[in-house]
XYZ file of C-alpha atoms in Angstrom:
391
model
C -11.952 -11.237 -7.129
C -12.017 -11.957 -3.217
C -15.666 -12.634 -3.638
C -15.318 -15.773 -6.273
C -13.030 -17.177 -4.508
C -15.284 -17.456 -1.106
C -17.156 -19.398 -3.827
C -15.180 -21.650 -4.910
C -13.428 -22.376 -1.795
C -16.813 -22.563 -0.663
C -18.366 -24.957 -2.926
C -14.450 -27.065 -3.072
C -14.758 -27.480 0.890
C -18.391 -28.351 0.422
C -17.134 -30.905 -2.045
C -14.597 -32.451 -0.140
C -16.112 -32.986 2.795
C -19.386 -34.676 1.074
C -16.583 -37.022 -0.333
C -15.364 -37.830 2.926
C -17.931 -38.311 4.874
C -19.426 -40.609 2.419
C -15.843 -42.569 1.980
C -16.446 -42.803 5.709
C -19.255 -44.085 5.296
C -18.433 -46.513 2.726
C -15.191 -47.518 4.233
C -14.690 -46.790 7.757
C -11.575 -48.253 8.032
C -9.546 -46.566 5.689
C -5.968 -46.811 6.855
C -4.268 -43.927 8.579
C -1.610 -40.938 7.573
C 1.486 -42.897 6.510
C 4.252 -41.483 8.850
C 6.230 -40.205 6.398
C 4.021 -37.970 5.188
C 4.358 -38.954 1.602
C 2.525 -37.469 -0.983
C 0.989 -39.494 -2.179
C -2.960 -39.517 -2.169
C -2.859 -43.316 -0.570
C -3.527 -41.936 2.809
C -6.807 -39.971 1.703
C -10.647 -41.253 0.898
C -11.194 -41.726 -2.570
C -11.662 -38.752 -5.081
C -10.068 -35.903 -2.158
C -6.851 -36.151 -4.097
C -7.930 -35.552 -7.632
C -10.046 -32.756 -6.267
C -7.658 -30.498 -5.244
C -5.253 -31.604 -7.573
C -7.153 -29.860 -10.766
C -7.764 -26.771 -7.973
C -5.983 -23.996 -9.211
C -5.176 -22.107 -5.957
C -2.640 -23.356 -3.686
C -4.699 -26.455 -1.213
C -2.933 -27.959 1.902
C -4.969 -31.075 4.115
C -3.419 -31.512 7.690
C -3.961 -34.185 9.462
C -4.614 -34.145 13.582
C -0.975 -33.455 14.025
C -0.738 -30.932 12.298
C 1.793 -33.383 9.214
C 0.586 -32.692 5.462
C -0.947 -35.555 4.659
C -1.441 -33.609 0.411
C -0.162 -30.297 -0.449
C -0.073 -29.079 -4.502
C 2.401 -27.954 -6.803
C 0.969 -24.479 -5.678
C 1.691 -24.634 -2.239
C 5.741 -26.043 -2.236
C 6.280 -23.623 -5.300
C 5.237 -21.060 -3.116
C 6.938 -21.947 0.192
C 3.683 -22.692 2.396
C 4.602 -26.428 2.475
C 7.967 -28.095 2.743
C 8.526 -31.813 3.127
C 5.612 -32.943 5.272
C 5.228 -29.115 6.680
C 3.491 -25.871 6.348
C 5.391 -22.855 7.371
C 3.242 -20.384 7.620
C 3.141 -19.656 11.469
C -0.475 -17.663 10.303
C -2.063 -20.546 9.108
C -0.693 -23.336 11.367
C -2.255 -21.261 13.724
C -5.412 -21.184 11.809
C -5.803 -25.210 11.080
C -5.257 -25.534 15.357
C -8.661 -23.787 15.913
C -10.567 -24.302 12.732
C -9.455 -28.237 14.206
C -10.255 -26.971 18.155
C -13.986 -26.196 17.158
C -14.487 -27.371 13.717
C -16.052 -23.320 12.438
C -14.846 -21.992 9.169
C -12.419 -19.439 8.624
C -11.518 -16.728 6.402
C -8.475 -14.291 6.648
C -6.059 -12.864 4.659
C -1.911 -13.259 5.516
C 1.026 -11.848 3.590
C 4.690 -14.418 3.557
C 8.403 -13.678 2.389
C 8.179 -14.105 -1.243
C 9.475 -17.297 -2.253
C 9.542 -15.635 -6.236
C 13.175 -13.701 -7.310
C 12.523 -10.376 -5.941
C 8.835 -11.187 -4.791
C 9.241 -9.409 -1.748
C 5.874 -10.898 -0.141
C 3.163 -12.872 -1.346
C -0.700 -11.819 -0.234
C -2.948 -14.463 -0.417
C -6.276 -14.717 1.274
C -7.238 -18.198 3.139
C -9.992 -20.249 3.191
C -9.588 -23.366 6.242
C -11.777 -25.650 6.925
C -12.708 -28.647 8.780
C -12.647 -32.424 6.863
C -14.244 -34.750 8.482
C -13.917 -36.406 11.901
C -10.363 -37.157 12.691
C -8.765 -33.711 13.644
C -8.306 -33.135 9.386
C -8.288 -29.914 8.343
C -8.243 -28.191 4.430
C -6.219 -25.006 4.294
C -6.996 -23.767 0.821
C -4.774 -20.115 -0.467
C -4.780 -17.566 -3.416
C -2.475 -15.776 -4.563
C -3.788 -12.272 -4.551
C -0.643 -10.521 -5.230
C -1.030 -9.479 -8.229
C -4.279 -7.764 -8.426
C -3.045 -5.914 -4.985
C -1.033 -4.430 -7.380
C -2.996 -3.608 -9.770
C -5.377 -2.209 -7.454
C -2.536 0.409 -6.255
C -1.564 1.215 -9.998
C -5.368 2.257 -10.397
C -5.539 3.751 -7.075
C -2.728 5.903 -7.821
C -3.800 6.534 -11.556
C -6.305 8.219 -10.546
C -5.338 10.460 -8.138
C -2.243 11.448 -10.677
C -4.881 12.043 -14.064
C -7.190 14.203 -10.942
C -4.294 16.201 -9.320
C -2.533 16.525 -13.125
C -5.490 18.257 -14.745
C -6.433 19.711 -11.951
C -3.535 21.989 -12.425
C -4.340 23.156 -15.743
C -7.763 24.180 -14.557
C -7.012 25.858 -11.696
C -4.352 28.272 -13.990
C -7.126 28.788 -16.315
C -9.780 30.121 -13.842
C -6.973 32.198 -12.035
C -5.655 33.457 -15.249
C -9.568 34.439 -16.935
C -10.368 36.358 -13.182
C -7.313 37.896 -13.758
C -8.234 38.921 -17.548
C -11.433 39.709 -16.387
C -9.992 42.292 -13.320
C -6.858 43.869 -16.468
C -9.895 44.227 -18.098
C -8.601 47.844 -19.012
C -4.029 46.681 -19.591
C -4.418 45.443 -22.552
C -0.143 44.456 -22.492
C -1.462 42.782 -18.973
C -4.834 41.140 -20.802
C -2.100 39.148 -24.364
C 0.316 38.482 -21.006
C -1.837 36.381 -19.680
C -4.135 35.511 -22.149
C -0.726 33.149 -24.414
C -0.587 31.669 -20.881
C -4.285 30.641 -21.135
C -3.099 29.535 -23.927
C -0.248 27.039 -22.313
C -2.207 25.913 -19.876
C -5.160 25.109 -22.210
C -2.529 23.452 -25.224
C -1.151 21.243 -21.866
C -4.726 20.890 -20.666
C -4.964 19.328 -24.175
C -2.133 17.509 -24.174
C -2.778 15.756 -21.535
C -6.521 14.406 -22.101
C -5.527 13.096 -25.706
C -2.724 11.522 -24.069
C -4.790 9.528 -21.598
C -6.906 8.919 -24.539
C -4.152 7.590 -26.151
C -3.489 5.174 -23.912
C -6.443 4.087 -22.235
C -6.948 3.170 -26.006
C -3.760 0.673 -26.100
C -2.986 -0.198 -22.178
C -5.529 -4.069 -22.457
C -2.617 -4.877 -24.606
C -4.901 -5.948 -27.267
C -4.367 -6.843 -30.307
C -4.038 -4.079 -32.900
C -7.853 -4.154 -35.263
C -6.261 -3.710 -38.714
C -2.876 -4.281 -38.876
C -0.626 -3.753 -41.738
C 2.665 -2.858 -43.080
C 4.581 0.328 -41.875
C 6.720 1.780 -43.725
C 9.443 2.801 -40.830
C 11.306 4.624 -43.167
C 8.141 6.809 -43.234
C 6.971 6.149 -39.697
C 10.505 8.263 -38.344
C 9.762 11.286 -41.688
C 6.448 11.691 -39.626
C 7.917 11.666 -36.541
C 10.701 14.576 -36.379
C 8.242 16.500 -38.909
C 5.528 16.715 -35.740
C 9.211 17.252 -33.289
C 10.787 19.870 -35.283
C 9.453 22.697 -33.797
C 10.285 22.245 -29.983
C 13.447 21.208 -31.617
C 14.037 24.121 -34.048
C 12.864 25.963 -30.277
C 16.706 24.394 -28.805
C 18.480 24.437 -31.914
C 18.333 21.488 -31.462
C 19.575 19.555 -34.823
C 17.519 16.322 -35.693
C 18.950 13.540 -37.838
C 17.540 10.482 -39.081
C 20.055 7.286 -39.809
C 20.040 3.643 -40.552
C 19.332 0.867 -42.425
C 16.612 2.406 -45.353
C 13.567 0.275 -46.800
C 12.103 -1.918 -43.284
C 9.114 -2.589 -42.624
C 7.019 -4.439 -40.262
C 3.674 -5.480 -39.805
C 1.466 -3.282 -37.454
C -0.385 0.087 -37.145
C 1.390 3.114 -38.531
C -0.218 5.887 -36.579
C 0.474 4.039 -33.623
C 4.475 3.727 -33.846
C 4.699 7.459 -35.221
C 2.750 8.160 -31.689
C 6.063 6.173 -29.509
C 8.302 7.709 -31.310
C 6.985 11.108 -32.062
C 7.114 10.916 -27.441
C 10.667 9.578 -27.180
C 11.616 12.048 -29.667
C 9.712 15.038 -27.351
C 11.344 13.265 -24.148
C 14.440 13.026 -26.441
C 13.958 16.539 -27.204
C 12.624 18.343 -23.571
C 15.781 16.567 -21.344
C 18.237 17.796 -23.479
C 20.776 20.804 -24.144
C 21.143 23.441 -27.212
C 23.221 23.199 -29.448
C 22.955 19.320 -29.337
C 21.019 16.231 -31.550
C 19.614 13.861 -31.053
C 19.183 10.873 -33.601
C 16.537 8.394 -34.494
C 17.803 5.332 -36.991
C 16.832 1.842 -37.636
C 18.819 -1.422 -38.780
C 17.522 -4.515 -38.523
C 17.748 -7.554 -36.163
C 16.513 -10.843 -37.614
C 13.101 -11.419 -37.325
C 12.843 -7.894 -35.941
C 13.662 -4.451 -36.645
C 14.972 -2.095 -34.295
C 14.417 1.978 -33.948
C 16.701 4.030 -31.550
C 15.593 7.003 -30.319
C 19.332 8.406 -29.324
C 19.819 11.631 -28.177
C 22.937 14.084 -25.591
C 20.886 14.738 -23.098
C 21.060 15.120 -18.977
C 20.729 11.470 -18.639
C 19.018 9.194 -16.306
C 19.808 8.359 -12.851
C 20.366 4.318 -12.875
C 17.688 4.062 -9.704
C 15.013 5.751 -12.060
C 15.117 3.382 -15.263
C 12.422 0.882 -13.798
C 9.964 3.300 -12.831
C 10.549 5.345 -16.120
C 7.631 3.356 -17.970
C 4.712 3.916 -15.484
C 2.339 6.610 -16.382
C 3.163 9.849 -14.348
C 6.783 8.974 -14.189
C 9.364 11.827 -13.974
C 12.851 11.551 -13.373
C 12.784 15.405 -13.037
C 9.056 17.003 -12.696
C 10.157 20.566 -12.795
C 11.287 20.383 -15.483
C 8.588 17.983 -17.395
C 6.577 20.483 -16.294
C 7.768 23.099 -17.342
C 8.397 21.207 -21.300
C 4.602 20.821 -20.877
C 5.099 16.979 -20.616
C 2.243 14.884 -19.037
C 4.400 11.988 -17.666
C 2.171 9.556 -19.450
C 4.995 9.616 -22.650
C 6.752 6.258 -22.017
C 4.094 4.918 -21.116
C 2.145 5.213 -24.230
C 5.828 4.031 -25.994
C 5.099 1.096 -23.252
C 1.758 0.313 -24.384
C 3.019 0.893 -28.142
C 5.512 -1.797 -28.304
C 3.153 -4.569 -26.113
C 0.662 -3.731 -28.882
C 2.960 -4.553 -31.329
C 3.533 -8.269 -29.611
C 7.433 -5.720 -29.451
C 9.008 -4.688 -26.586
C 10.454 -1.230 -25.390
C 14.141 -1.640 -23.818
C 16.640 2.059 -22.961
C 20.392 2.851 -21.699
C 21.239 5.820 -20.431
C 24.068 7.361 -18.680
C 23.903 10.318 -16.924
C 25.707 13.382 -17.731
C 26.163 11.254 -21.473
C 23.149 10.643 -22.870
C 20.374 8.170 -23.505
C 19.205 5.457 -26.606
C 15.050 4.543 -25.583
C 15.654 1.149 -28.424
C 12.611 0.818 -30.046
C 12.489 -4.173 -30.879
C 9.288 -4.663 -32.365
C 9.128 -7.927 -34.984
C 10.024 -8.000 -39.132
C 7.453 -7.969 -41.614
C 7.276 -11.225 -43.426
C 8.891 -12.921 -39.990
C 12.417 -11.942 -41.317
C 13.972 -7.635 -41.249
C 14.232 -7.401 -44.576
C 15.283 -3.804 -46.255
C 12.846 -3.388 -49.531
C 14.141 -0.614 -52.735
C 12.133 3.010 -52.004
C 12.033 1.843 -55.950
C 9.720 -0.808 -55.416
C 6.537 -0.575 -54.544
C 4.924 -1.903 -50.692
C 2.195 -4.304 -52.166
C 4.764 -5.462 -54.430
C 7.552 -6.262 -52.401
C 8.014 -9.872 -50.571
């Protein structure tokens, strides 16, 4: 990304320099910049304003007195320019250095966030002289999102390494212990059971990583079809019954029957299974987990509600991050991988839907999948009508 910006910036600087040179030869008596700095482009050589207008990055042209002759809409949207002044002190200092020695300069700067909820914006900057009258071109490319993606990628690799290392290390240690305890059948049985637990945890982690890598690109589902919500809910509950029974937690399905969505039944079952698994893991014994569906205009809403410990309000925005755990000790004790809710979020995105959560500490949580209904309207189909024959 940085290389592509540098190449684009170099091309733009060269193209504008040629335009300035040619226009100075053809029209040496051109009128100087207007004192009010109005963004009309009339004070710039012919063609320069047109080049700046099509640039995706923030572009600013300064005159010899640091007044803005031209600023792209992006530059103003990010707050780099107000009126006829360049607001970023670092950019202004770079522009003055370039004006003094005529050398092109590149840098990275952080600017106080101009968008709602954004603390700072990181820019890759290239500043170059234009012509011989002290005019300077400033190009700034917003790379905040790229930086964020790179940070997420680094964290993901580090987290995967850590999560894989734990069960692999445990398996190695347990194997050595069994070897040393070969004459003690009771110890061998106990350690073998523990090895099975760690192997299962490793298998779940690998399977979740495979599932997440398959859907996290937000690519459309390759072969979508009609999906009956009732069947998907039944399959998901069936997958989770054993874990629920171990804690005497009752799994209940309800809501409107016969609803359908357009998507992938396997992915929907995976998302619901993860939601139900989470509900069971974070619920006390002898409680209920309810899975219900209802029509919502052009969508179908599927909710999973529990009577568990709830989620602190400050963590609600982070719970769909990969490997994020509200209670890491409980999650690892139950074999959780920390990827379940991330998978749910990406399954919803793959269906052009969304997932939301309501939670209150001590009162439980409700996760709701909102997915586009088949046919554009959420209509219940009686079970007596074959799926293929339904309108």
